């Protein structure tokens, strides 16, 4: 550990804020220069800075699903390339068993050198609309092995000493359905990393190399100490909770997620050994994503005001046996891992509420409906892949109703704008609305779910769609006497107007005229419904929030 005796408080605060600002500025560059709607319009990406040894020190809060995960990629790069890393190299990795999450989440990471010495890393992770594989969008609940989900990239060099690796680019171009989008987005990620490098170099010029390295180390120890203090102030105790996925991705039995958490002094022990074995389908959570779920849940309940860095993990003792759904063995499929991550986050939070009931909140939706379509551009005819997600309601708290129609827990992805969908893909968005009556009742009610309808246009198109909480037994739970929310429903209507009976996790070719309608779960309610105020019930009536009113908010 670097000595911290020479670092004054003002310098530390200013320099650490500058590193955090640099990560956020990287995000602005990536968002504004990316090609694909899922990055540009829906914010499905993250940007961060790391120490020379791969410890996360500053991350922009775009999508919590990537909190605490990206540092594992940096450490995989170091394990593979240490001693051969050169200035202006850029590494790419999407391997879920080497630090990444699932194949569409592609990491671009660059080393930062000063006077020939590696002092830091800049990194980005962004969801790419397609990285090959069996299905357009590279996701498939029914897939049983990683190999069917797309091109698997261990840490390799996208750029070598500043020059793009033409052989790798050619390989990617021939394996992705929409190479223009993918390569453009990769270059946007590289530009974001370049900006991060420049900002770090500016700070080196201002403070010196040793002082900046000291700042990064203190950023980690400051969060570590703050988490220890916050835990010490909370009562000791133990709690456990479990939740279930609707199935294993292939229509099998529900999959159990279980967490037991014990707090003693300034440490928190999290035991996930009660989770079911890894699934036959693609619901498995690679360790990077499970780790991100732990960081997210602990940050929400214990330390919501703290910065996100790897110091938060130093007070956690984690048990997660290999071979379970939260830590599968290679080459188990993982492409639908985000639905399972949402369920894990909910379960962890409910377990901690057993220890500290004053922090209880109702459950939010973990449905996370996703709709991927192998389409074409309506004007140019160029192959394209659409990737959309639909959120729902958050759970109510002891002080307020939940939020309507948002991407909950570890997600933060926006709904694709209708204009973007219809100008880029042969798909029509027929309807986007809040779902009255989807929320759990209570003194405070959960947020509303969403309704969205997609129509396939022009020609048959290969669609993959899936959601959780279509089984009403697993709908979002209330807290403090509040009611359970409604389950999610997915309806497929054929060109002739008849309802097609099929699984709620599906990948198939849909003929033109087919309509896919999703109605997502709202959030659970908090407190006795009899205690809801007359003013709030009048507002519910006026805004058409109760079932059967038909009052839509498009």
Coordinates of C-alpha atoms in Angstrom, one line a residue:
X1 CA 0.0 0.0 0.0
X2 CA 1.3 3.5 -0.9
X3 CA 2.0 5.8 2.1
X4 CA -0.7 8.4 2.5
X5 CA 1.0 10.7 5.0
X6 CA 1.9 13.3 2.4
X7 CA -1.5 13.7 0.8
X8 CA -3.6 16.5 2.3
X9 CA -7.4 16.4 2.4
X10 CA -8.0 19.2 -0.1
X11 CA -5.7 17.7 -2.8
X12 CA -7.4 14.3 -2.3
X13 CA -10.9 15.7 -2.6
X14 CA -10.1 17.7 -5.7
X15 CA -8.1 15.0 -7.5
X16 CA -10.5 12.2 -6.7
X17 CA -13.4 14.3 -7.9
X18 CA -11.4 14.9 -11.1
X19 CA -11.1 11.2 -11.6
X20 CA -14.8 10.7 -11.1
X21 CA -15.5 13.5 -13.5
X22 CA -13.2 11.9 -16.1
X23 CA -15.2 8.7 -15.9
X24 CA -18.4 10.6 -16.4
X25 CA -16.9 12.6 -19.3
X26 CA -15.9 9.3 -20.9
X27 CA -19.6 8.4 -20.8
X28 CA -20.6 11.6 -22.6
X29 CA -18.1 10.8 -25.4
X30 CA -19.3 7.3 -25.8
X31 CA -23.0 8.2 -25.7
X32 CA -22.6 11.0 -28.3
X33 CA -20.3 9.2 -30.7
X34 CA -21.9 5.7 -30.6
X35 CA -23.9 4.4 -33.6
X36 CA -26.5 2.0 -32.0
X37 CA -29.7 3.1 -30.2
X38 CA -29.1 0.7 -27.3
X39 CA -26.0 2.8 -26.4
X40 CA -26.8 6.2 -27.8
X41 CA -30.5 6.4 -26.7
X42 CA -30.9 3.8 -24.0
X43 CA -27.6 4.3 -22.1
X44 CA -26.6 0.6 -21.9
X45 CA -22.9 1.2 -21.2
X46 CA -20.4 2.0 -18.4
X47 CA -17.1 3.9 -18.2
X48 CA -14.5 3.6 -15.5
X49 CA -10.9 4.2 -14.4
X50 CA -8.7 1.6 -12.7
X51 CA -5.4 1.3 -10.8
X52 CA -2.4 -0.3 -12.5
X53 CA -3.4 -3.6 -10.9
X54 CA -7.0 -3.4 -12.0
X55 CA -8.8 -2.1 -8.9
X56 CA -11.8 0.0 -9.9
X57 CA -11.5 3.6 -8.5
X58 CA -14.0 5.7 -10.4
X59 CA -17.1 4.6 -12.4
X60 CA -19.8 6.7 -14.0
X61 CA -23.3 5.6 -12.9
X62 CA -24.9 4.7 -16.1
X63 CA -26.0 1.1 -15.6
X64 CA -25.6 -0.5 -12.2
X65 CA -25.4 -4.0 -13.8
X66 CA -21.8 -3.3 -14.5
X67 CA -20.9 -1.9 -11.1
X68 CA -17.9 -3.7 -9.7
X69 CA -17.7 -6.0 -12.7
X70 CA -15.3 -4.4 -15.1
X71 CA -12.2 -4.7 -12.9
X72 CA -12.3 -8.5 -13.4
X73 CA -11.7 -7.9 -17.1
X74 CA -8.7 -5.7 -16.4
X75 CA -7.3 -8.4 -14.1
X76 CA -7.8 -11.0 -16.8
X77 CA -5.8 -8.8 -19.2
X78 CA -3.0 -8.5 -16.7
X79 CA -3.0 -12.3 -16.2
X80 CA -2.7 -12.9 -19.9
X81 CA -0.6 -10.0 -21.1
X82 CA 1.6 -8.8 -18.2
X83 CA 5.0 -7.9 -19.4
X84 CA 3.8 -7.5 -23.0
X85 CA 1.4 -4.5 -22.6
X86 CA 2.5 -1.5 -24.6
X87 CA 1.5 2.2 -24.8
X88 CA -1.5 2.8 -27.0
X89 CA -2.6 -0.8 -27.0
X90 CA -6.4 -1.3 -26.7
X91 CA -7.8 -4.6 -25.4
X92 CA -11.2 -6.2 -26.2
X93 CA -12.9 -8.8 -24.1
X94 CA -16.4 -10.2 -23.8
X95 CA -15.6 -13.6 -22.3
X96 CA -18.1 -14.3 -19.4
X97 CA -15.6 -16.7 -17.8
X98 CA -12.7 -14.2 -18.0
X99 CA -14.3 -11.2 -16.3
X100 CA -17.0 -10.1 -18.7
X101 CA -20.8 -10.5 -18.2
X102 CA -22.4 -11.8 -21.4
X103 CA -21.2 -11.7 -24.9
X104 CA -23.1 -8.6 -26.1
X105 CA -21.5 -6.6 -23.3
X106 CA -18.1 -5.9 -25.0
X107 CA -15.3 -4.4 -22.9
X108 CA -12.7 -2.1 -24.4
X109 CA -9.8 -1.4 -22.0
X110 CA -6.6 0.7 -22.5
X111 CA -3.5 1.0 -20.4
X112 CA -2.3 4.4 -19.3
X113 CA 1.5 4.9 -19.1
X114 CA 3.6 7.7 -17.7
X115 CA 7.3 7.8 -18.4
X116 CA 7.1 4.2 -19.5
X117 CA 5.4 3.0 -16.3
X118 CA 1.8 1.6 -16.3
X119 CA -0.1 3.7 -13.7
X120 CA -3.8 3.2 -14.6
X121 CA -6.4 1.8 -17.0
X122 CA -9.3 3.3 -18.8
X123 CA -12.2 1.0 -19.6
X124 CA -15.7 0.9 -21.2
X125 CA -18.4 -1.8 -21.3
X126 CA -21.2 -1.4 -23.8
X127 CA -24.0 -3.6 -25.0
X128 CA -23.6 -4.4 -28.7
X129 CA -26.7 -5.2 -30.6
X130 CA -25.2 -8.4 -32.2
X131 CA -22.0 -10.4 -31.7
X132 CA -22.9 -13.4 -33.8
X133 CA -24.4 -16.6 -32.6
X134 CA -27.6 -18.5 -33.4
X135 CA -30.1 -15.7 -32.9
X136 CA -30.1 -12.1 -34.0
X137 CA -29.1 -10.0 -31.0
X138 CA -26.9 -12.9 -29.7
X139 CA -29.3 -13.9 -26.9
X140 CA -31.4 -17.0 -26.5
X141 CA -33.1 -18.4 -23.4
X142 CA -33.1 -21.8 -25.0
X143 CA -29.4 -21.9 -25.7
X144 CA -27.4 -24.5 -23.6
X145 CA -23.8 -23.5 -24.3
X146 CA -21.8 -20.3 -24.5
X147 CA -20.7 -21.2 -28.0
X148 CA -24.2 -20.7 -29.5
X149 CA -24.4 -17.2 -28.1
X150 CA -21.8 -15.5 -30.4
X151 CA -18.1 -14.8 -30.9
X152 CA -16.2 -15.4 -27.6
X153 CA -13.3 -12.9 -27.2
X154 CA -10.8 -13.5 -24.4
X155 CA -8.6 -10.5 -23.7
X156 CA -7.0 -9.7 -27.1
X157 CA -5.7 -6.6 -28.7
X158 CA -8.1 -4.5 -30.8
X159 CA -5.3 -2.0 -31.3
X160 CA -1.6 -2.7 -31.2
X161 CA 0.5 0.3 -30.3
X162 CA -2.1 2.7 -31.7
X163 CA -2.9 0.8 -34.9
X164 CA -6.2 -1.1 -35.3
X165 CA -5.7 -4.9 -35.5
X166 CA -6.9 -5.5 -39.1
X167 CA -7.0 -9.2 -38.7
X168 CA -9.3 -9.1 -35.7
X169 CA -11.5 -6.4 -37.3
X170 CA -11.9 -8.7 -40.4
X171 CA -12.8 -11.6 -38.2
X172 CA -15.5 -9.6 -36.3
X173 CA -16.9 -8.1 -39.5
X174 CA -17.6 -11.5 -41.0
X175 CA -19.2 -12.9 -37.8
X176 CA -21.6 -10.0 -36.8
X177 CA -24.9 -9.4 -38.5
X178 CA -24.6 -5.6 -38.4
X179 CA -20.8 -5.0 -38.6
X180 CA -21.3 -1.3 -39.4
X181 CA -23.0 -0.7 -36.0
X182 CA -20.6 -2.9 -34.1
X183 CA -17.4 -1.5 -35.5
X184 CA -18.6 2.1 -35.1
X185 CA -19.5 1.4 -31.5
X186 CA -16.2 -0.2 -30.8
X187 CA -14.4 2.9 -32.1
X188 CA -16.7 5.1 -30.0
X189 CA -15.6 3.0 -26.9
X190 CA -11.9 3.5 -28.0
X191 CA -12.5 7.2 -28.2
X192 CA -14.0 7.3 -24.7
X193 CA -10.9 5.4 -23.3
X194 CA -8.7 7.9 -25.1
X195 CA -10.4 10.7 -23.3
X196 CA -9.9 9.0 -20.0
X197 CA -6.2 8.6 -20.8
X198 CA -5.9 12.3 -21.6
X199 CA -7.6 13.3 -18.3
X200 CA -5.3 11.1 -16.3
X201 CA -2.2 12.5 -18.0
X202 CA -3.5 16.0 -17.2
X203 CA -3.7 15.0 -13.5
X204 CA -0.2 13.6 -13.6
X205 CA 1.0 16.9 -14.9
X206 CA -0.8 18.7 -12.1
X207 CA 0.0 16.5 -9.2
X208 CA 2.8 14.2 -10.2
X209 CA 2.7 10.4 -10.8
X210 CA 3.3 9.3 -7.2
X211 CA 0.7 11.7 -5.8
X212 CA -2.0 10.6 -8.3
X213 CA -1.3 6.9 -7.6
X214 CA -1.7 7.7 -3.9
X215 CA -5.0 9.5 -4.6
X216 CA -6.3 6.3 -6.3
X217 CA -5.3 4.1 -3.4
X218 CA -6.9 6.4 -0.9
X219 CA -10.1 6.4 -2.9
X220 CA -10.3 2.7 -2.3
X221 CA -9.4 2.8 1.4
X222 CA -11.8 5.7 2.0
X223 CA -14.8 3.7 0.7
X224 CA -13.5 0.6 2.6
X225 CA -13.3 2.6 5.9
X226 CA -16.7 4.2 5.3
X227 CA -18.4 0.8 4.7
X228 CA -16.8 -0.5 7.8
X229 CA -18.0 2.4 9.8
X230 CA -21.6 2.2 8.4
X231 CA -21.7 -1.5 9.1
X232 CA -20.4 -1.0 12.7
X233 CA -23.3 1.4 13.3
X234 CA -25.9 -1.1 12.3
X235 CA -27.2 -3.9 14.6
X236 CA -25.7 -7.3 14.2
X237 CA -27.9 -10.1 13.0
X238 CA -28.7 -12.5 10.2
X239 CA -31.4 -12.7 7.5
X240 CA -32.2 -14.9 4.6
X241 CA -34.5 -14.7 1.6
X242 CA -35.2 -16.6 -1.6
X243 CA -36.8 -15.8 -4.9
X244 CA -37.5 -17.9 -8.0
X245 CA -37.0 -17.5 -11.7
X246 CA -40.0 -18.7 -13.7
X247 CA -38.0 -21.6 -15.2
X248 CA -34.5 -22.6 -16.4
X249 CA -34.8 -20.8 -19.8
X250 CA -36.1 -23.9 -21.5
X251 CA -39.5 -24.2 -19.9
X252 CA -38.3 -26.4 -17.0
X253 CA -39.0 -26.0 -13.3
X254 CA -38.5 -22.7 -11.4
X255 CA -34.9 -21.9 -10.5
X256 CA -34.2 -21.0 -6.9
X257 CA -32.1 -18.0 -5.8
X258 CA -31.3 -18.0 -2.1
X259 CA -29.2 -15.7 0.0
X260 CA -28.3 -15.8 3.7
X261 CA -26.6 -12.7 5.1
X262 CA -25.0 -12.2 8.5
X263 CA -23.6 -9.0 9.8
X264 CA -21.1 -9.0 12.7
X265 CA -19.2 -5.9 13.6
X266 CA -17.9 -4.2 10.5
X267 CA -18.2 -7.3 8.2
X268 CA -21.0 -8.7 6.1
X269 CA -21.1 -12.4 5.2
X270 CA -23.1 -13.3 2.1
X271 CA -23.8 -17.0 1.5
X272 CA -25.3 -18.0 -1.9
X273 CA -24.7 -21.7 -1.5
X274 CA -28.5 -22.3 -1.3
X275 CA -29.0 -21.3 -4.9
X276 CA -30.0 -24.0 -7.4
X277 CA -27.4 -25.7 -9.7
X278 CA -26.7 -24.0 -13.0
X279 CA -29.5 -24.1 -15.4
X280 CA -29.9 -26.0 -18.7
X281 CA -30.8 -22.7 -20.5
X282 CA -29.1 -19.3 -20.6
X283 CA -30.3 -18.0 -17.2
X284 CA -27.0 -18.5 -15.5
X285 CA -25.1 -15.6 -13.9
X286 CA -21.4 -15.4 -14.6
X287 CA -19.4 -14.4 -11.6
X288 CA -18.7 -10.9 -12.8
X289 CA -22.5 -10.2 -12.9
X290 CA -23.1 -11.9 -9.6
X291 CA -20.4 -9.7 -8.1
X292 CA -22.0 -6.6 -9.6
X293 CA -25.3 -7.7 -8.0
X294 CA -23.6 -7.9 -4.6
X295 CA -22.1 -4.5 -4.9
X296 CA -25.4 -3.0 -6.0
X297 CA -27.4 -4.5 -3.2
X298 CA -25.0 -3.6 -0.4
X299 CA -24.6 -0.1 -1.8
X300 CA -28.4 0.4 -1.9
X301 CA -29.0 -0.8 1.7
X302 CA -25.8 0.0 3.6
X303 CA -24.0 2.8 1.7
X304 CA -26.2 4.5 -0.9
X305 CA -24.2 7.8 -0.6
X306 CA -20.8 6.3 -1.3
X307 CA -18.8 6.3 -4.6
X308 CA -18.7 3.1 -6.5
X309 CA -15.2 1.5 -6.3
X310 CA -13.7 -1.8 -5.4
X311 CA -13.1 -0.6 -1.8
X312 CA -16.8 -1.6 -1.2
X313 CA -16.0 -5.2 -1.6
X314 CA -13.3 -5.3 1.1
X315 CA -15.7 -5.8 4.0
X316 CA -17.7 -8.6 2.3
X317 CA -17.1 -12.3 2.9
X318 CA -18.8 -14.1 0.0
X319 CA -19.6 -17.8 -0.4
X320 CA -20.8 -18.8 -3.9
X321 CA -20.0 -22.4 -4.9
X322 CA -19.0 -23.0 -8.5
X323 CA -21.7 -24.9 -10.5
X324 CA -24.6 -22.9 -9.1
X325 CA -26.8 -20.6 -11.1
X326 CA -24.9 -17.6 -9.6
X327 CA -21.5 -19.0 -10.4
X328 CA -21.8 -21.5 -13.3
X329 CA -19.0 -23.6 -14.9
X330 CA -17.8 -23.0 -18.4
X331 CA -19.3 -23.3 -21.0
X332 CA -22.8 -22.9 -19.5
X333 CA -24.9 -20.4 -21.5
X334 CA -25.4 -16.9 -19.8
X335 CA -26.9 -14.6 -22.4
X336 CA -30.2 -14.0 -20.4
X337 CA -28.2 -13.5 -17.2
X338 CA -29.6 -10.0 -16.5
X339 CA -33.1 -11.4 -15.6
X340 CA -31.4 -13.6 -13.0
X341 CA -29.3 -10.7 -11.8
X342 CA -32.4 -8.7 -11.1
X343 CA -33.8 -11.5 -9.1
X344 CA -30.5 -11.9 -7.2
X345 CA -30.5 -8.2 -6.4
X346 CA -34.1 -8.3 -5.1
X347 CA -33.3 -11.4 -3.0
X348 CA -30.2 -9.9 -1.5
X349 CA -32.1 -6.7 -0.5
X350 CA -34.9 -8.6 1.1
X351 CA -32.4 -10.7 3.1
X352 CA -30.8 -7.5 4.4
X353 CA -34.2 -6.2 5.3
X354 CA -34.6 -9.2 7.6
X355 CA -31.7 -7.8 9.6
X356 CA -32.7 -4.1 9.4
X357 CA -36.5 -4.0 9.0
X358 CA -36.5 -0.2 9.3
X359 CA -34.9 -0.2 5.8
X360 CA -37.6 -2.4 4.2
X361 CA -39.0 -1.5 0.8
X362 CA -41.4 -3.4 -1.4
X363 CA -40.0 -5.4 -4.3
X364 CA -39.7 -3.9 -7.7
X365 CA -40.4 -5.7 -10.9
X366 CA -37.6 -8.0 -12.1
X367 CA -39.4 -8.9 -15.3
X368 CA -37.0 -7.1 -17.7
X369 CA -38.7 -7.8 -21.0
X370 CA -36.3 -7.9 -23.9
X371 CA -37.2 -7.9 -27.6
X372 CA -34.5 -8.6 -30.2
X373 CA -35.3 -8.7 -33.9
X374 CA -33.1 -9.5 -37.0
X375 CA -34.5 -6.8 -39.2
X376 CA -33.4 -4.4 -42.0
X377 CA -33.2 -0.7 -42.4
X378 CA -36.5 0.6 -43.9
X379 CA -34.8 3.0 -46.3
X380 CA -31.5 1.3 -47.2
X381 CA -32.4 -2.3 -46.7
X382 CA -29.1 -2.8 -44.8
X383 CA -29.2 -5.7 -42.3
X384 CA -29.9 -4.4 -38.8
X385 CA -30.7 -5.8 -35.4
X386 CA -33.2 -4.2 -33.0
X387 CA -32.7 -4.6 -29.3
X388 CA -35.3 -3.1 -27.0
X389 CA -36.1 -3.6 -23.3
X390 CA -39.2 -2.7 -21.2
X391 CA -39.1 -1.9 -17.5
X392 CA -41.9 -1.7 -15.0
X393 CA -42.7 -0.4 -11.5
X394 CA -40.5 0.1 -8.5
X395 CA -41.6 -1.0 -5.1
X396 CA -43.2 1.5 -2.7
X397 CA -41.3 2.7 0.4
X398 CA -42.5 3.7 3.9
X399 CA -42.7 7.3 2.6
X400 CA -43.8 7.3 -1.0
X401 CA -45.3 5.4 -3.9
X402 CA -43.0 3.6 -6.3
X403 CA -41.9 4.9 -9.7
X404 CA -43.8 4.2 -12.9
X405 CA -42.4 2.5 -15.9
X406 CA -38.6 2.5 -15.2
X407 CA -35.9 -0.1 -15.6
X408 CA -35.4 -1.2 -12.0
X409 CA -32.7 -2.5 -9.7
X410 CA -29.4 -3.2 -11.5
X411 CA -30.7 -1.7 -14.8
X412 CA -31.1 1.8 -15.9
X413 CA -31.9 1.4 -19.6
X414 CA -34.3 3.7 -21.3
X415 CA -37.2 2.5 -23.5
X416 CA -36.3 2.9 -27.2
X417 CA -38.0 6.0 -28.6
X418 CA -40.7 5.1 -31.1
X419 CA -39.2 7.4 -33.8
X420 CA -35.8 5.6 -33.4
X421 CA -37.4 2.1 -33.7
X422 CA -39.5 2.9 -36.7
X423 CA -36.8 4.8 -38.7
X424 CA -34.1 2.1 -38.1
X425 CA -36.1 -1.2 -38.3
X426 CA -39.0 -2.8 -40.1
X427 CA -41.0 -2.8 -36.8
X428 CA -43.9 -0.6 -35.8
X429 CA -44.4 0.4 -32.2
X430 CA -48.2 0.3 -32.0
X431 CA -48.6 1.3 -28.4
X432 CA -46.6 2.4 -25.3
X433 CA -48.6 3.0 -22.2
X434 CA -48.6 2.7 -18.4
X435 CA -50.5 -0.4 -17.2
X436 CA -53.3 0.6 -14.8
X437 CA -53.8 -1.9 -11.9
X438 CA -50.4 -3.5 -12.2
X439 CA -49.1 -2.1 -9.0
X440 CA -49.4 -3.6 -5.5
X441 CA -51.8 -1.8 -3.1
X442 CA -50.8 -0.4 0.2
X443 CA -50.6 2.8 2.3
X444 CA -48.1 3.6 -0.5
X445 CA -48.6 1.9 -3.8
X446 CA -46.0 0.4 -6.2
X447 CA -45.2 2.0 -9.5
X448 CA -47.0 1.0 -12.6
X449 CA -45.8 -1.4 -15.2
X450 CA -45.7 -0.7 -18.9
X451 CA -47.6 -2.0 -22.0
X452 CA -45.8 -2.0 -25.3
X453 CA -46.8 -3.6 -28.6
X454 CA -44.6 -4.4 -31.6
X455 CA -45.7 -5.2 -35.1
X456 CA -43.5 -7.1 -37.5
X457 CA -43.6 -5.3 -40.9
X458 CA -42.7 -6.1 -44.6
X459 CA -41.2 -9.6 -44.3
X460 CA -40.7 -12.5 -41.9
X461 CA -38.2 -11.6 -39.1
X462 CA -36.4 -13.6 -36.5
X463 CA -37.4 -12.4 -33.0
X464 CA -36.2 -13.4 -29.6
X465 CA -38.2 -12.2 -26.6
X466 CA -38.3 -13.1 -22.9
X467 CA -39.3 -11.9 -19.5
X468 CA -39.5 -13.0 -15.9
X469 CA -42.4 -12.9 -13.4
X470 CA -44.9 -14.3 -15.9
X471 CA -45.7 -16.8 -13.1
X472 CA -47.9 -15.0 -10.7
X473 CA -46.3 -16.9 -7.7
X474 CA -43.2 -14.8 -8.3
X475 CA -44.7 -11.4 -8.9
X476 CA -43.2 -8.5 -6.9
X477 CA -43.9 -8.7 -3.2
X478 CA -45.2 -6.1 -0.9
X479 CA -43.7 -5.0 2.4
X480 CA -45.1 -4.0 5.8
X481 CA -48.5 -5.4 4.9
X482 CA -48.6 -4.1 1.3
X483 CA -50.0 -6.0 -1.6
X484 CA -48.3 -8.0 -4.3
X485 CA -48.1 -6.6 -7.8
X486 CA -49.5 -8.2 -11.0
X487 CA -47.5 -10.6 -13.0
X488 CA -46.1 -9.9 -16.4
X489 CA -47.9 -11.1 -19.5
X490 CA -46.7 -11.6 -23.1
X491 CA -49.2 -12.1 -25.9
X492 CA -48.4 -13.0 -29.5
X493 CA -51.1 -12.3 -32.0
X494 CA -50.8 -13.7 -35.5
X495 CA -51.5 -11.9 -38.8
X496 CA -55.1 -13.3 -38.7
X497 CA -55.8 -11.9 -35.3
X498 CA -55.7 -15.1 -33.4
X499 CA -53.6 -15.5 -30.2
X500 CA -50.6 -17.8 -30.7
X501 CA -49.9 -20.1 -27.7
X502 CA -46.2 -20.2 -27.1
X503 CA -43.7 -19.9 -24.3
X504 CA -43.0 -16.6 -22.7
X505 CA -39.3 -17.1 -23.5
X506 CA -39.1 -17.7 -27.2
X507 CA -36.9 -17.4 -30.3
X508 CA -38.7 -17.9 -33.6
X509 CA -39.4 -16.4 -37.1
X510 CA -42.5 -14.2 -37.0
X511 CA -44.5 -13.4 -40.2
X512 CA -45.3 -9.8 -41.1
X513 CA -48.4 -8.6 -39.4
X514 CA -47.6 -10.5 -36.1
X515 CA -48.0 -8.4 -33.0
X516 CA -46.1 -9.0 -29.7
X517 CA -47.6 -7.3 -26.7
X518 CA -45.9 -7.2 -23.3
X519 CA -47.6 -6.0 -20.1
X520 CA -45.0 -5.7 -17.4
X521 CA -45.3 -6.1 -13.6
X522 CA -45.7 -3.1 -11.4
X523 CA -44.0 -2.7 -8.0
X524 CA -45.2 -4.1 -4.7
X525 CA -47.1 -2.0 -2.2
X526 CA -46.0 -0.8 1.3
X527 CA -48.2 -0.8 4.4
X528 CA -51.8 -1.5 5.0
X529 CA -54.0 -0.5 2.1
X530 CA -56.6 0.8 4.6
X531 CA -54.2 3.5 5.6
X532 CA -53.9 5.0 2.2
X533 CA -55.0 8.6 2.4
X534 CA -58.1 9.9 0.7
X535 CA -56.1 12.4 -1.2
X536 CA -53.9 9.7 -2.8
X537 CA -56.9 7.5 -3.6
X538 CA -58.5 10.5 -5.3
X539 CA -55.3 11.1 -7.3
X540 CA -55.3 7.4 -8.3
X541 CA -58.9 7.7 -9.6
X542 CA -58.2 11.0 -11.4
X543 CA -55.1 9.6 -13.1
X544 CA -56.7 6.3 -14.0
X545 CA -54.2 4.2 -12.1
X546 CA -56.7 1.5 -11.1
X547 CA -57.4 -1.5 -13.1
X548 CA -60.0 -1.2 -15.8
X549 CA -60.0 2.6 -16.2
X550 CA -58.3 2.5 -19.6
X551 CA -56.7 5.8 -18.9
X552 CA -53.3 5.6 -20.7
X553 CA -50.3 7.8 -20.5
X554 CA -48.5 7.4 -23.8

